[in-house]
CSV table of C-alpha atoms in Angstrom, one decimal:
chain,number,residue,atom,x,y,z
A,1,UNK,CA,-13.1,12.7,1.5
A,2,UNK,CA,-9.3,13.1,1.0
A,3,UNK,CA,-9.4,10.6,-1.8
A,4,UNK,CA,-12.3,12.5,-3.4
A,5,UNK,CA,-10.5,15.7,-3.1
A,6,UNK,CA,-7.4,14.2,-4.9
A,7,UNK,CA,-9.5,12.7,-7.6
A,8,UNK,CA,-11.6,16.0,-8.1
A,9,UNK,CA,-8.3,18.1,-8.2
A,10,UNK,CA,-6.7,15.8,-10.7
A,11,UNK,CA,-9.9,16.0,-12.9
A,12,UNK,CA,-9.8,19.8,-13.0
A,13,UNK,CA,-6.1,19.9,-14.0
A,14,UNK,CA,-6.8,17.3,-16.7
A,15,UNK,CA,-9.5,19.3,-18.2
A,16,UNK,CA,-7.3,22.5,-18.2
A,17,UNK,CA,-4.5,20.6,-19.9
A,18,UNK,CA,-6.9,19.4,-22.6
A,19,UNK,CA,-8.1,23.0,-23.2
A,20,UNK,CA,-4.7,24.5,-23.3
A,21,UNK,CA,-3.0,21.8,-25.4
A,22,UNK,CA,-4.3,23.2,-28.7
A,23,UNK,CA,-3.0,26.6,-28.0
A,24,UNK,CA,0.7,27.4,-28.7
A,25,UNK,CA,0.5,30.6,-26.6
A,26,UNK,CA,-0.2,28.5,-23.5
A,27,UNK,CA,2.6,25.9,-23.9
A,28,UNK,CA,4.5,27.1,-20.9
A,29,UNK,CA,1.3,27.0,-18.7
A,30,UNK,CA,0.6,23.6,-20.2
A,31,UNK,CA,4.0,22.4,-19.2
A,32,UNK,CA,3.7,23.7,-15.7
A,33,UNK,CA,0.4,22.1,-15.2
A,34,UNK,CA,1.6,18.8,-16.6
A,35,UNK,CA,4.3,18.9,-13.9
A,36,UNK,CA,1.7,19.8,-11.2
A,37,UNK,CA,-0.4,16.8,-12.3
A,38,UNK,CA,2.5,14.5,-12.1
A,39,UNK,CA,3.5,15.7,-8.7
A,40,UNK,CA,-0.1,15.7,-7.4
A,41,UNK,CA,-0.7,12.1,-8.5
A,42,UNK,CA,2.7,11.0,-7.1
A,43,UNK,CA,2.2,12.5,-3.8
A,44,UNK,CA,-1.2,10.8,-3.5
A,45,UNK,CA,0.2,7.3,-4.1
A,46,UNK,CA,3.6,7.9,-2.2
A,47,UNK,CA,1.8,9.3,0.7
A,48,UNK,CA,-0.2,6.1,1.2
A,49,UNK,CA,2.9,3.8,0.9
A,50,UNK,CA,4.9,6.1,3.3
A,51,UNK,CA,2.5,5.5,6.1
A,52,UNK,CA,3.8,3.7,9.2
A,53,UNK,CA,2.2,0.3,9.5
A,54,UNK,CA,0.8,-0.1,13.0
A,55,UNK,CA,-0.7,-3.6,13.6
A,56,UNK,CA,-2.5,-4.6,16.8
A,57,UNK,CA,-3.0,-8.3,17.4
A,58,UNK,CA,-5.6,-8.6,20.2
A,59,UNK,CA,-8.6,-10.5,21.5
A,60,UNK,CA,-11.9,-9.3,22.6
A,61,UNK,CA,-12.8,-9.4,26.4
A,62,UNK,CA,-9.1,-9.0,27.3
A,63,UNK,CA,-9.1,-6.1,29.7
A,64,UNK,CA,-5.5,-5.1,28.6
A,65,UNK,CA,-6.6,-5.1,25.0
A,66,UNK,CA,-9.7,-3.2,25.8
A,67,UNK,CA,-7.7,-0.5,27.5
A,68,UNK,CA,-5.2,-0.2,24.7
A,69,UNK,CA,-8.0,0.0,22.2
A,70,UNK,CA,-10.1,2.5,24.1
A,71,UNK,CA,-7.4,4.7,25.5
A,72,UNK,CA,-4.4,4.2,23.4
A,73,UNK,CA,-5.4,3.8,19.8
A,74,UNK,CA,-7.8,6.7,20.1
A,75,UNK,CA,-4.9,9.0,20.0
A,76,UNK,CA,-4.4,8.1,16.4
A,77,UNK,CA,-7.9,9.5,15.4
A,78,UNK,CA,-8.2,12.2,18.1
A,79,UNK,CA,-5.1,13.9,16.6
A,80,UNK,CA,-3.4,14.2,13.2
A,81,UNK,CA,-1.4,11.0,13.7
A,82,UNK,CA,-3.8,9.1,11.3
A,83,UNK,CA,-2.2,11.2,8.5
A,84,UNK,CA,0.9,9.0,8.7
A,85,UNK,CA,-0.4,5.8,10.3
A,86,UNK,CA,-1.8,2.7,8.6
A,87,UNK,CA,-3.6,1.0,11.3
A,88,UNK,CA,-4.5,-2.8,11.1
A,89,UNK,CA,-6.5,-4.6,13.8
A,90,UNK,CA,-6.1,-8.4,13.9
A,91,UNK,CA,-8.9,-10.0,16.3
A,92,UNK,CA,-7.6,-13.4,17.3
A,93,UNK,CA,-5.0,-13.0,20.1
A,94,UNK,CA,-4.3,-16.1,22.2
A,95,UNK,CA,-6.9,-18.2,20.6
A,96,UNK,CA,-6.1,-21.7,19.4
A,97,UNK,CA,-6.9,-23.6,16.2
A,98,UNK,CA,-7.3,-27.3,16.3
A,99,UNK,CA,-6.3,-29.8,13.5
A,100,UNK,CA,-10.1,-29.7,12.6
A,101,UNK,CA,-10.0,-26.0,12.4
A,102,UNK,CA,-12.1,-25.5,15.6
A,103,UNK,CA,-11.2,-22.2,17.2
A,104,UNK,CA,-10.9,-22.0,21.0
A,105,UNK,CA,-10.7,-18.7,22.7
A,106,UNK,CA,-9.0,-17.6,26.0
A,107,UNK,CA,-12.3,-16.1,27.3
A,108,UNK,CA,-14.6,-18.8,26.0
A,109,UNK,CA,-17.2,-18.7,23.3
A,110,UNK,CA,-18.3,-15.0,24.0
A,111,UNK,CA,-14.8,-14.0,22.9
A,112,UNK,CA,-14.9,-16.0,19.8
A,113,UNK,CA,-18.3,-14.4,19.0
A,114,UNK,CA,-17.0,-11.0,19.5
A,115,UNK,CA,-13.7,-11.7,17.6
A,116,UNK,CA,-15.9,-12.8,14.6
A,117,UNK,CA,-18.2,-9.8,14.9
A,118,UNK,CA,-15.2,-7.5,14.9
A,119,UNK,CA,-13.7,-9.3,12.0
A,120,UNK,CA,-17.0,-8.8,10.1
A,121,UNK,CA,-17.0,-5.1,11.0
A,122,UNK,CA,-13.5,-4.7,9.5
A,123,UNK,CA,-14.8,-6.5,6.4
A,124,UNK,CA,-17.8,-4.3,6.3
A,125,UNK,CA,-15.9,-1.1,6.8
A,126,UNK,CA,-12.3,-1.5,5.5
A,127,UNK,CA,-11.5,2.0,6.6
A,128,UNK,CA,-9.8,2.0,10.0
A,129,UNK,CA,-11.3,5.3,10.8
A,130,UNK,CA,-14.7,3.7,10.6
A,131,UNK,CA,-14.4,0.2,11.9
A,132,UNK,CA,-12.0,1.3,14.8
A,133,UNK,CA,-14.8,3.4,16.5
A,134,UNK,CA,-17.3,0.5,16.2
A,135,UNK,CA,-14.8,-2.0,17.7
A,136,UNK,CA,-13.9,0.5,20.4
A,137,UNK,CA,-17.7,0.8,21.1
A,138,UNK,CA,-18.0,-3.0,21.6
A,139,UNK,CA,-14.8,-3.3,23.8
A,140,UNK,CA,-16.2,-0.3,26.0
A,141,UNK,CA,-19.4,-2.3,26.7
A,142,UNK,CA,-19.3,-5.9,25.8
A,143,UNK,CA,-22.6,-6.5,27.5
A,144,UNK,CA,-24.8,-4.1,25.9
A,145,UNK,CA,-22.9,-3.4,22.6
A,146,UNK,CA,-25.6,-4.6,20.3
A,147,UNK,CA,-28.2,-2.0,21.2
A,148,UNK,CA,-25.7,0.8,21.6
A,149,UNK,CA,-23.1,0.2,18.8
A,150,UNK,CA,-25.4,-0.7,15.9
A,151,UNK,CA,-27.6,2.2,16.9
A,152,UNK,CA,-24.8,4.6,16.9
A,153,UNK,CA,-22.8,3.4,13.8
A,154,UNK,CA,-25.2,1.2,11.8
A,155,UNK,CA,-24.1,-1.8,9.8
A,156,UNK,CA,-26.3,-4.2,11.7
A,157,UNK,CA,-27.5,-6.2,8.7
A,158,UNK,CA,-24.2,-6.5,6.9
A,159,UNK,CA,-22.2,-7.5,10.1
A,160,UNK,CA,-24.9,-10.0,11.1
A,161,UNK,CA,-25.1,-11.6,7.8
A,162,UNK,CA,-21.4,-12.0,7.8
A,163,UNK,CA,-21.3,-13.5,11.3
A,164,UNK,CA,-24.0,-15.9,10.7
A,165,UNK,CA,-22.4,-17.2,7.5
A,166,UNK,CA,-19.2,-19.1,6.8
A,167,UNK,CA,-17.5,-15.8,6.1
A,168,UNK,CA,-16.8,-15.1,9.6
A,169,UNK,CA,-15.0,-18.3,10.1
A,170,UNK,CA,-13.0,-17.7,7.1
A,171,UNK,CA,-12.0,-14.2,8.3
A,172,UNK,CA,-11.1,-15.6,11.8
A,173,UNK,CA,-8.9,-18.4,10.3
A,174,UNK,CA,-7.2,-15.8,8.1
A,175,UNK,CA,-6.5,-13.6,11.3
A,176,UNK,CA,-5.4,-16.8,13.0
A,177,UNK,CA,-2.8,-17.5,10.2
A,178,UNK,CA,-1.5,-13.8,10.4
A,179,UNK,CA,-1.1,-14.1,14.2
A,180,UNK,CA,0.4,-17.6,14.3
A,181,UNK,CA,2.8,-16.7,11.5
A,182,UNK,CA,4.4,-13.8,13.2
A,183,UNK,CA,8.1,-13.7,13.4
A,184,UNK,CA,9.0,-13.3,16.2
A,185,UNK,CA,6.0,-15.1,17.7
A,186,UNK,CA,3.7,-13.0,19.8
A,187,UNK,CA,4.2,-13.6,23.4
A,188,UNK,CA,1.1,-11.8,24.9
A,189,UNK,CA,-1.8,-9.5,23.8
A,190,UNK,CA,-2.1,-6.8,23.2
A,191,UNK,CA,0.8,-7.3,20.7
A,192,UNK,CA,1.8,-4.3,18.8
A,193,UNK,CA,4.1,-4.0,15.7
A,194,UNK,CA,5.5,-0.9,14.0
A,195,UNK,CA,6.6,-1.6,10.4
A,196,UNK,CA,6.6,-5.4,11.5
A,197,UNK,CA,8.8,-4.8,14.5
A,198,UNK,CA,7.3,-5.9,18.0
A,199,UNK,CA,7.1,-3.0,20.5
A,200,UNK,CA,7.5,-5.0,23.7
A,201,UNK,CA,8.0,-2.4,26.4
A,202,UNK,CA,7.0,0.5,24.2
A,203,UNK,CA,3.2,-0.1,24.3
A,204,UNK,CA,2.6,3.0,26.2
A,205,UNK,CA,5.0,4.9,23.9
A,206,UNK,CA,3.5,3.7,20.6
A,207,UNK,CA,2.8,7.4,19.4
A,208,UNK,CA,6.5,8.3,19.7
A,209,UNK,CA,7.4,5.1,18.0
A,210,UNK,CA,5.3,5.8,15.0
A,211,UNK,CA,6.5,9.4,14.7
A,212,UNK,CA,10.1,8.0,14.8
A,213,UNK,CA,9.4,5.3,12.3
A,214,UNK,CA,7.9,7.8,9.7
A,215,UNK,CA,10.2,8.5,6.8
A,216,UNK,CA,7.7,10.1,4.4
A,217,UNK,CA,8.2,13.4,2.6
A,218,UNK,CA,5.2,15.2,4.4
A,219,UNK,CA,5.6,17.1,7.5
A,220,UNK,CA,5.3,15.2,10.8
A,221,UNK,CA,1.9,15.6,12.5
A,222,UNK,CA,1.7,18.1,15.3
A,223,UNK,CA,1.3,15.4,17.9
A,224,UNK,CA,4.8,14.2,17.1
A,225,UNK,CA,6.1,17.6,18.4
A,226,UNK,CA,4.1,17.3,21.6
A,227,UNK,CA,6.0,18.1,24.8
A,228,UNK,CA,4.7,14.8,26.2
A,229,UNK,CA,6.5,12.8,23.8
A,230,UNK,CA,9.8,14.5,24.6
A,231,UNK,CA,9.9,12.8,28.0
A,232,UNK,CA,12.1,9.8,27.9
A,233,UNK,CA,10.1,6.4,28.4
A,234,UNK,CA,13.3,4.9,30.0
A,235,UNK,CA,13.0,7.3,32.8
A,236,UNK,CA,10.1,5.4,34.3
A,237,UNK,CA,9.6,1.7,35.0
A,238,UNK,CA,6.5,0.4,33.1
A,239,UNK,CA,4.8,-2.8,34.2
A,240,UNK,CA,3.4,-4.4,31.2
A,241,UNK,CA,-0.4,-5.1,31.5
A,242,UNK,CA,-0.7,-8.1,29.3
A,243,UNK,CA,-2.2,-11.5,28.8
A,244,UNK,CA,0.5,-14.1,28.1
A,245,UNK,CA,-0.1,-16.6,25.3
A,246,UNK,CA,2.0,-19.3,27.1
A,247,UNK,CA,-0.3,-19.3,30.1
A,248,UNK,CA,-3.3,-19.9,27.8
A,249,UNK,CA,-1.6,-22.8,26.0
A,250,UNK,CA,-0.6,-24.4,29.2
A,251,UNK,CA,-4.2,-24.0,30.8
A,252,UNK,CA,-5.7,-25.5,27.6
A,253,UNK,CA,-3.2,-28.5,27.8
A,254,UNK,CA,-4.2,-29.2,31.4
A,255,UNK,CA,-7.9,-29.3,30.4
A,256,UNK,CA,-7.1,-31.8,27.8
A,257,UNK,CA,-5.3,-34.2,30.3
């Protein structure tokens, strides 16, 4: 909707410029509108590039990932934080890829299936404000998600066609490459980065970190001025609720011996 409004607004200004360009009596207005068009267009593009890049590297069926997706990331879309946040979900987590490109998941075949389904959902709905809700729906009920999530959000044919084709494996291998290429390497899931920097102990403080990282021209979202964010996270000891990658690799190695 925002993109449509920008496009519609620019079209109106362009039509006014064309009408006034032939009249010398309207040169000043023409000049002002030309400046407005330039500013309007610039703000639209710069606004997107100024957004803070928030990446979540996760895996389905991981209780800590489920909690962060359901109770953490929802703050982005339940507030105005989405106006400065470019959210990217990467469903692969602590999975492993063999030399023959076979994917083995921490929670077994069901996790691999749901990772692929969620990858297909992202492919079907590139807008985070759309695919996030579908993925949240799955992670809230991984047993009955098919009947509830497809009914609520649609996309059944597109996502199932994607999942049953080679596309789903291609997507997962792409997410595997993104996850395994991280520098520094991910240690556990959920693994959160803000503008490429791991958040480590700041998982519960990611909203404040996004607000702090924003350097754009637009005003900070209201949530960034919330009194809850003013409380220092160092004042409390936070025990990380995560699933470590090293434990998974060690477990897989034992099974091979």
